[in-house]
Amino acid sequence: MSDRMLTMAEAVREAMTIAMEEREEVFILGEDIGIYGGAFGVTGDLYHRFGPERVLDTPISELGIVGAAVGAALSGMRPIVEIQFSDFTAQAMDQIANQAAKIHFMLGGALHVPLVLRTPQGSGTGAAAQHSQNLEPWFASVPGLKVVVPSNPADAKGLLLAAIDDPNPVIFLEHKLLYKIPGRDPVPEGATRIPLGVSKVVRTGKDLTIVATGIMVNKSFEVAEKLSAEGISIELIDPRTISPLDTAPIFESVEKTGRLMVVQEGPSHAGYINEVIAQVSGSACFGNLIAPIKRLAGMNIPIPYAPQLEKVAVPQIADIEAAAREIVKNWR
Amino acid sequence: METGELILYHVKPGDRVKSGQVLFEVMTDKIDMEVESPADGVIEQLVGEIGVAIEIGKPVLIMQTDTEVMSFDFGGDAPLPDAPAPVIEPVAVQPAAIETPVVASPVVIAPAPVALPPLTNPREIRAVPKARAIAEDRGIDLRTVAPTGPDHTITVEDVGGNKLSEDQIKRQAANKALIAKGLEMTRSIPQISFSRNVKSGSVELTSVISNWARVLRTRPDLNISPKDGSAVSHVGVAVIIESKYGSALPVFKDPDLQTVSELADLFMSTAKSAHNGKVPLAMLSGATTAIFDLSKYKMNSSAPVLFPNQVTSLTIGENFSGEKIISLTIDLRYLDFYDGAQLLDSLISAL
């Protein structure tokens, strides 16, 4: 077994490299992804390895980029779109939500749109309201789109390979702060896929179930390690894809712990975690709850520019820790 | 037939009785019959009245059994454990089976039903879902419980949920002692274990139970009587499951002769009643093999333990990548190495 530690940017680049080597139809397009190597350096040297025809620098027009990708996908290519900030997908939403997501259904399954749209999201970089959002609920509420939110390099690699294989559009949301951090687990060599729609039990425990994706998995993991010293045993589940959402491991865990906390960085209102809560509330494991379900999410405000306020606006490690301790101590 | 007339009691309160001893006689419109004791124990109370008809399902007498209801019967000359004196609830002996005496159905043992006081409007009381479930299970009226949770909410602890009762602790200890004693007996048996990953097929527990019985049925010499080691005509699959009193080993007799859905239903109901601490006495003995499903814990054991008077034992495991693994331990006095390997191969092919 390999013990290579990669950052998420390196793991994503490796997945794209493997996919481009495996299939000629795979190509990347986006703003500044060529010679510049991407706004966050994810595409890196791919332009030099695969040339300008497969690593395509585009004009600044998100609608045009995704529209071109949808057309290419319909004619047999497998485009990987990079949108510089997920906030800019708003510009391309007609192509994403009305075209890519629906063509397969509206043409009676005759055509597929095998398109992957990768884009960085999240706060913590001091980039303010228009460059810091977590928009997974936008995409998760559109039937026909799959939504992947990787939390670590190994998962990012395996999930991206599976996303590129997928015959239908996949939105792949990468948290910016994760790009430069090595994961806890090594990244396997080779082209191993991680199937979409399979939750991962990151850590087992018996007192509290935490469901989180993206960077909140890292934060929650740190809390779980810390609280285990106090005798609080936390089970951490990373759904990895929020659409489709694999609820079985969540139900199984809640059945065991009786306590559930869901954590996301995006605003609490209409977040994907509310779907998790709804599903748990409607399942048999509801009867095993020994505590009200705790929801920890960002405030319902645009992400502030001031660094102190930016921190307060989204759950931090200390918030997760306090909430976890409180729910376990209060509900016995 | 809905009733039977009680003719005669053969015992009185305080009598010690042996399993198989006649307890009372009933007369029905089809047959007169003697009802035997399903277990060793002491008669506590005679409930019926001589000459009066008793409805099926109603208790006739109450006895305290010696056998731990949650445990299992090693049979034969297995030593009795030095477990604490049995502390089990009285068991009501019912004439439920007298309608079909010809096929000698076992007498059904059922716990006396607990009367639940009617709850007030449940919305008037604030309680977490699990506390409500526990209260209902134990017949606790939530009106009598003082809430200690936030917003005056009744917590699981308030209904005694997390604590083991003294009775439970005692029974768990007795149960462990009994199993440990049994396993001590088998430790010196020459044995070997085999494992194989299952690449395809259904490795659901009920499917393994049924197919394993089917495989063992082709080898009558491997289903032995605890009394003298001679072959018996049935296959009894003991399945290790969780219960509130520790491991329970209900025995599924001839599960391969049942339909898949019959077996699944029986398994579900048995697992549920075991969870609540009850296994029908009829399912506590007659095991000729054992199965432990570790895959539900995402674990694997490469060496299943042999139980007394059993020649084989299976575990279902799961490896890191979610692949199922079946392991078999055999008693080498009954099976050769290659025999054992073939047995495991037959099971996996059957699956």
XYZ file of C-alpha atoms in Angstrom, chain A residues 62-224:
163
model
C -18.640 31.297 -17.524
C -21.827 30.877 -19.535
C -19.734 30.372 -22.662
C -17.385 27.905 -20.960
C -20.139 25.659 -19.644
C -22.144 26.005 -22.852
C -19.137 24.880 -24.890
C -18.603 21.984 -22.470
C -22.233 20.858 -22.707
C -21.953 20.897 -26.511
C -18.701 18.959 -26.409
C -20.177 16.421 -23.996
C -23.186 15.922 -26.262
C -20.869 15.192 -29.152
C -18.908 12.493 -27.360
C -16.247 14.372 -25.409
C -15.730 14.280 -21.646
C -15.016 17.866 -20.619
C -13.783 18.902 -17.190
C -14.776 22.501 -16.567
C -12.960 24.567 -13.968
C -14.844 27.641 -12.762
C -12.451 29.907 -10.895
C -14.770 30.517 -7.927
C -18.009 28.627 -7.340
C -19.691 32.010 -6.902
C -19.209 32.549 -10.658
C -21.325 29.511 -11.522
C -24.240 31.928 -11.125
C -23.247 33.274 -14.549
C -23.459 29.774 -16.044
C -26.536 28.538 -14.232
C -28.735 28.263 -17.320
C -26.285 25.876 -18.974
C -25.826 23.917 -15.718
C -29.365 23.658 -14.416
C -31.494 23.960 -17.558
C -29.284 22.323 -20.159
C -26.694 19.924 -18.682
C -29.017 18.570 -15.981
C -32.107 18.123 -18.151
C -31.129 17.201 -21.685
C -30.847 13.493 -20.879
C -34.383 13.445 -19.495
C -35.983 15.733 -22.070
C -34.638 13.655 -24.949
C -35.940 10.438 -23.470
C -32.500 9.228 -22.444
C -31.192 9.364 -26.017
C -28.266 11.626 -25.106
C -25.944 12.005 -22.144
C -23.978 14.969 -20.848
C -20.811 13.461 -19.338
C -19.536 16.691 -17.907
C -17.643 17.425 -14.721
C -17.676 20.936 -13.320
C -14.935 21.478 -10.736
C -14.955 24.629 -8.714
C -13.455 25.906 -5.453
C -15.787 27.134 -2.728
C -15.819 28.227 0.880
C -14.657 31.028 3.135
C -11.476 31.629 5.093
C -9.392 33.420 2.471
C -10.512 36.991 3.121
C -12.122 37.137 -0.311
C -15.467 38.479 0.925
C -19.077 37.895 -0.038
C -18.784 37.199 -3.774
C -15.855 34.754 -3.553
C -16.549 32.717 -0.391
C -19.890 30.966 -0.657
C -20.814 27.327 -0.209
C -23.348 26.714 -2.920
C -23.927 22.967 -2.759
C -27.677 23.421 -2.058
C -28.101 25.267 -5.382
C -26.920 22.236 -7.283
C -28.339 19.579 -4.969
C -31.828 20.939 -5.551
C -31.593 20.315 -9.303
C -32.531 16.744 -10.241
C -30.103 15.482 -12.853
C -26.984 16.861 -11.202
C -24.745 14.821 -8.949
C -22.954 16.844 -6.286
C -19.619 15.794 -4.812
C -17.940 17.532 -1.871
C -14.601 15.833 -1.127
C -12.966 16.330 2.260
C -9.474 14.942 1.644
C -6.957 14.213 -1.130
C -7.494 10.446 -1.353
C -11.260 10.804 -1.671
C -10.891 13.725 -4.088
C -8.806 11.608 -6.443
C -11.036 8.528 -6.383
C -14.280 10.502 -6.556
C -13.084 12.731 -9.409
C -12.110 9.673 -11.457
C -15.579 8.237 -10.853
C -17.154 11.607 -11.720
C -15.313 11.709 -15.047
C -16.539 8.154 -15.796
C -20.112 9.123 -14.957
C -22.299 9.517 -18.055
C -24.155 12.453 -16.490
C -23.180 15.901 -15.190
C -21.329 16.027 -11.870
C -20.633 19.185 -9.851
C -17.388 18.776 -7.911
C -16.984 21.313 -5.088
C -13.496 21.707 -3.625
C -12.919 23.752 -0.466
C -10.124 26.260 -1.051
C -8.565 25.801 2.368
C -8.117 22.094 1.663
C -6.017 22.621 -1.460
C -2.733 23.047 0.351
C -3.300 20.679 3.275
C -2.071 17.070 3.075
C -4.743 14.577 4.088
C -4.592 12.204 7.041
C -4.534 9.220 4.714
C -2.089 8.429 1.921
C -3.279 8.726 -1.672
C -3.102 5.388 -3.467
C -1.213 5.186 -6.760
C -3.133 4.132 -9.836
C -6.632 4.714 -11.076
C -8.798 3.405 -8.237
C -12.305 4.866 -8.372
C -14.454 5.696 -5.360
C -18.097 5.220 -6.326
C -20.349 8.266 -6.112
C -23.175 8.043 -3.586
C -21.386 6.102 -0.874
C -20.964 7.679 2.565
C -17.785 7.032 4.502
C -17.564 6.366 8.229
C -14.436 8.395 8.947
C -14.242 7.470 12.591
C -16.366 5.176 14.723
C -17.817 6.160 18.071
C -20.769 5.495 20.316
C -21.960 8.738 21.921
C -22.602 11.139 19.071
C -22.922 10.974 15.289
C -21.537 13.944 13.384
C -22.361 14.275 9.686
C -20.136 16.722 7.793
C -18.594 17.239 4.373
C -15.595 19.127 2.975
C -13.517 21.082 5.423
C -16.036 20.466 8.218
C -14.899 16.834 8.221
C -11.389 17.937 9.165
C -12.658 20.277 11.846
C -15.007 17.656 13.275
C -12.287 15.017 13.219
C -10.045 17.233 15.301
C -12.888 17.746 17.790
C -13.563 14.007 17.927
